[in-house]
Short mmCIF file of C-alpha atoms in Angstrom, two decimals:
data_model
loop_
_atom_site.label_atom_id
_atom_site.label_comp_id
_atom_site.label_asym_id
_atom_site.label_seq_id
_atom_site.Cartn_x
_atom_site.Cartn_y
_atom_site.Cartn_z
CA MET A 1 74.51 33.82 71.82
CA LYS A 2 74.20 37.45 70.79
CA LYS A 3 77.94 38.01 71.44
CA SER A 4 78.92 35.22 69.00
CA ILE A 5 76.59 36.55 66.31
CA TRP A 6 78.01 40.09 66.70
CA ALA A 7 81.56 38.74 66.70
CA GLY A 8 80.85 36.76 63.52
CA LEU A 9 79.25 39.76 61.85
CA LEU A 10 82.20 41.95 62.86
CA MET A 11 84.64 39.43 61.43
CA VAL A 12 82.80 39.32 58.10
CA VAL A 13 82.76 43.09 57.86
CA LEU A 14 86.48 43.34 58.67
CA LEU A 15 87.48 40.63 56.21
CA SER A 16 85.32 42.09 53.41
CA GLY A 17 87.09 45.42 53.89
CA CYS A 18 90.42 43.77 53.13
CA ALA A 19 89.38 42.40 49.69
CA SER A 20 90.73 44.12 46.62
CA GLY A 21 88.44 45.00 43.73
CA VAL A 22 91.26 44.52 41.25
CA ARG A 23 90.84 41.38 39.14
CA LEU A 24 93.99 39.59 38.15
CA GLU A 25 92.44 37.12 35.74
CA ASP A 26 92.12 37.65 31.98
CA VAL A 27 95.44 39.46 31.52
CA PRO A 28 95.43 40.75 27.91
CA VAL A 29 98.41 40.49 25.58
CA GLU A 30 97.84 42.94 22.79
CA ASP A 31 99.68 43.43 19.55
CA LYS A 32 98.64 46.67 17.89
CA SER A 33 100.97 46.25 14.95
CA ALA A 34 100.49 43.86 12.07
CA THR A 35 104.22 43.37 11.53
CA SER A 36 107.18 42.62 13.77
CA SER A 37 110.47 44.24 12.92
CA GLY A 38 112.50 41.54 14.68
CA ALA A 39 114.14 44.02 16.99
CA ASN A 40 112.67 46.66 19.25
CA SER A 41 113.75 50.26 19.70
CA GLN A 42 116.41 49.20 22.21
CA GLY A 43 118.19 47.08 19.60
CA LEU A 44 117.24 43.79 21.19
CA GLY A 45 116.77 40.45 19.48
CA ALA A 46 118.52 37.24 18.52
CA GLY A 47 121.53 36.85 16.27
CA GLN A 48 121.42 36.47 12.50
CA ASN A 49 120.60 32.75 12.81
CA GLY A 50 117.68 33.46 15.13
CA VAL A 51 119.32 31.72 18.06
CA ALA A 52 120.35 33.73 21.07
CA GLY A 53 123.69 33.03 22.72
CA VAL A 54 124.16 32.60 26.46
CA MET A 55 125.85 34.99 28.83
CA THR A 56 127.76 33.33 31.65
CA ASN A 57 128.59 34.56 35.07
CA LYS A 58 131.87 33.90 36.89
CA SER A 59 130.81 30.47 38.08
CA GLY A 60 129.97 29.38 34.50
CA ASP A 61 126.26 29.13 35.03
CA GLY A 62 124.17 30.54 32.14
CA VAL A 63 122.18 33.61 33.19
CA GLY A 64 120.08 34.20 30.07
CA PRO A 65 120.17 35.03 26.38
CA ALA A 66 123.34 36.99 25.44
CA GLY A 67 123.02 40.59 24.41
CA VAL A 68 119.34 40.84 25.26
CA GLY A 69 117.69 43.20 27.62
CA THR A 70 115.80 41.96 30.58
CA VAL A 71 113.22 44.70 31.12
CA VAL A 72 109.75 45.07 29.55
CA TYR A 73 108.33 48.58 29.95
CA PHE A 74 104.64 49.53 30.25
CA ASP A 75 102.49 52.61 29.73
CA TYR A 76 101.06 54.51 32.65
CA ASP A 77 98.34 52.57 34.55
CA SER A 78 98.52 49.72 31.98
CA TYR A 79 99.45 46.09 31.89
CA VAL A 80 99.14 45.61 28.12
CA VAL A 81 102.39 44.31 26.62
CA ARG A 82 103.63 46.82 24.01
CA ALA A 83 104.34 45.57 20.50
CA GLU A 84 108.03 46.69 20.73
CA ALA A 85 108.51 44.35 23.63
CA ARG A 86 107.61 41.28 21.52
CA PRO A 87 111.18 40.55 20.21
CA LEU A 88 112.57 40.69 23.74
CA ILE A 89 109.86 38.31 25.11
CA GLU A 90 110.30 36.01 22.10
CA THR A 91 114.05 35.80 22.64
CA HIS A 92 113.60 34.94 26.33
CA ALA A 93 110.90 32.44 25.43
CA ARG A 94 113.23 30.67 22.92
CA PHE A 95 115.99 30.61 25.55
CA LEU A 96 113.68 29.05 28.14
CA LYS A 97 112.26 26.52 25.65
CA SER A 98 115.73 25.36 24.71
CA ASN A 99 116.91 25.31 28.36
CA GLN A 100 114.00 23.60 30.13
CA GLN A 101 116.03 23.17 33.32
CA ARG A 102 116.17 26.99 33.67
CA LYS A 103 113.60 29.03 35.55
CA ALA A 104 112.84 32.74 35.34
CA SER A 105 111.18 35.17 37.75
CA LEU A 106 109.04 37.90 36.23
CA GLU A 107 109.10 40.83 38.68
CA GLY A 108 106.36 43.41 38.15
CA HIS A 109 106.97 47.06 39.21
CA THR A 110 105.05 50.30 39.12
CA ASP A 111 105.80 54.00 39.47
CA GLU A 112 105.13 55.83 42.74
CA ARG A 113 101.59 56.98 41.96
CA GLY A 114 98.72 55.06 43.56
CA GLY A 115 98.28 53.19 46.82
CA ARG A 116 100.37 50.25 47.89
CA GLU A 117 97.61 47.59 47.35
CA TYR A 118 96.70 48.98 43.93
CA ASN A 119 100.38 49.05 42.80
CA LEU A 120 100.98 45.50 44.08
CA ALA A 121 97.96 44.37 41.97
CA LEU A 122 99.15 46.32 38.91
CA GLY A 123 102.68 44.95 39.18
CA GLN A 124 101.20 41.47 39.39
CA LYS A 125 99.09 42.05 36.32
CA ARG A 126 102.16 43.24 34.40
CA ALA A 127 104.16 40.18 35.41
CA GLU A 128 101.21 37.92 34.50
CA ALA A 129 100.93 39.60 31.13
CA VAL A 130 104.54 38.75 30.35
CA ARG A 131 104.07 35.20 31.70
CA GLN A 132 101.03 34.72 29.50
CA ALA A 133 102.91 35.98 26.46
CA MET A 134 105.73 33.51 27.20
CA THR A 135 103.39 30.55 27.74
CA LEU A 136 101.68 31.37 24.43
CA LEU A 137 105.09 31.10 22.84
CA GLY A 138 105.51 27.55 24.31
CA VAL A 139 107.36 28.16 27.62
CA SER A 140 106.28 25.74 30.38
CA ASP A 141 104.31 27.26 33.23
CA THR A 142 106.63 25.57 35.63
CA GLN A 143 109.64 27.56 34.31
CA ILE A 144 108.28 31.01 35.03
CA GLU A 145 106.95 32.68 38.16
CA ALA A 146 105.20 36.06 38.20
CA VAL A 147 105.70 38.23 41.32
CA SER A 148 104.96 41.85 42.13
CA TYR A 149 106.95 44.42 44.01
CA GLY A 150 104.61 47.27 43.22
CA LYS A 151 106.31 50.60 43.91
CA GLU A 152 108.67 49.18 46.57
CA LYS A 153 111.76 48.76 44.35
CA PRO A 154 112.05 51.74 41.97
CA ALA A 155 114.66 51.66 39.21
CA ALA A 156 114.79 55.51 39.25
CA MET A 157 114.36 57.58 42.36
CA GLY A 158 113.08 60.84 40.79
CA SER A 159 109.56 61.88 40.13
CA SER A 160 109.94 63.15 36.55
CA ASP A 161 108.04 61.50 33.75
CA ALA A 162 111.20 59.81 32.54
CA ASP A 163 111.96 58.41 36.00
CA MET A 164 108.42 57.09 36.44
CA ALA A 165 108.56 55.51 32.99
CA LYS A 166 111.60 53.53 34.06
CA ASN A 167 109.74 52.24 37.08
CA ARG A 168 106.75 50.87 35.08
CA ARG A 169 108.41 47.54 34.17
CA VAL A 170 108.75 43.79 34.46
CA GLU A 171 112.27 42.55 35.04
CA ILE A 172 113.13 39.05 33.76
CA ARG A 173 115.48 37.37 36.20
CA TYR A 174 117.08 33.93 35.91
#
């Protein structure tokens, strides 16, 4: 009897040590500017008529809006969507709304600082922030999936500030 109590107590202690204190609910989408310029600093956005074209790959399948970036960058230790990312997200949201058979994966990434578990949670929060922004723009939840790779797939291998800034991102993949 005492063995089973101790075994149960040990199991509870071990499992509680595995829990993360990072909450993934309530992902904020914040706009700190009152106006939107229609294009971000990377020159992204839709054409003059407000409708994005479609790039095609060799097999003829559409891969996403033409001439539009696929990366949303974040500040250090943050999952708040920057105001300059809005036109990019809006263009992808319009594309997904007009192509409801298409699905997108939102892949969250972090720089090399921090532990593996923390970075996986932060990458997930970033992907969820972009997902929430798209759903607020009318994209169906069934069309988008948010996943995290944490620091496991860096875009830049260096440890300079510029390299780490390139790694704090969400990639939109179709």
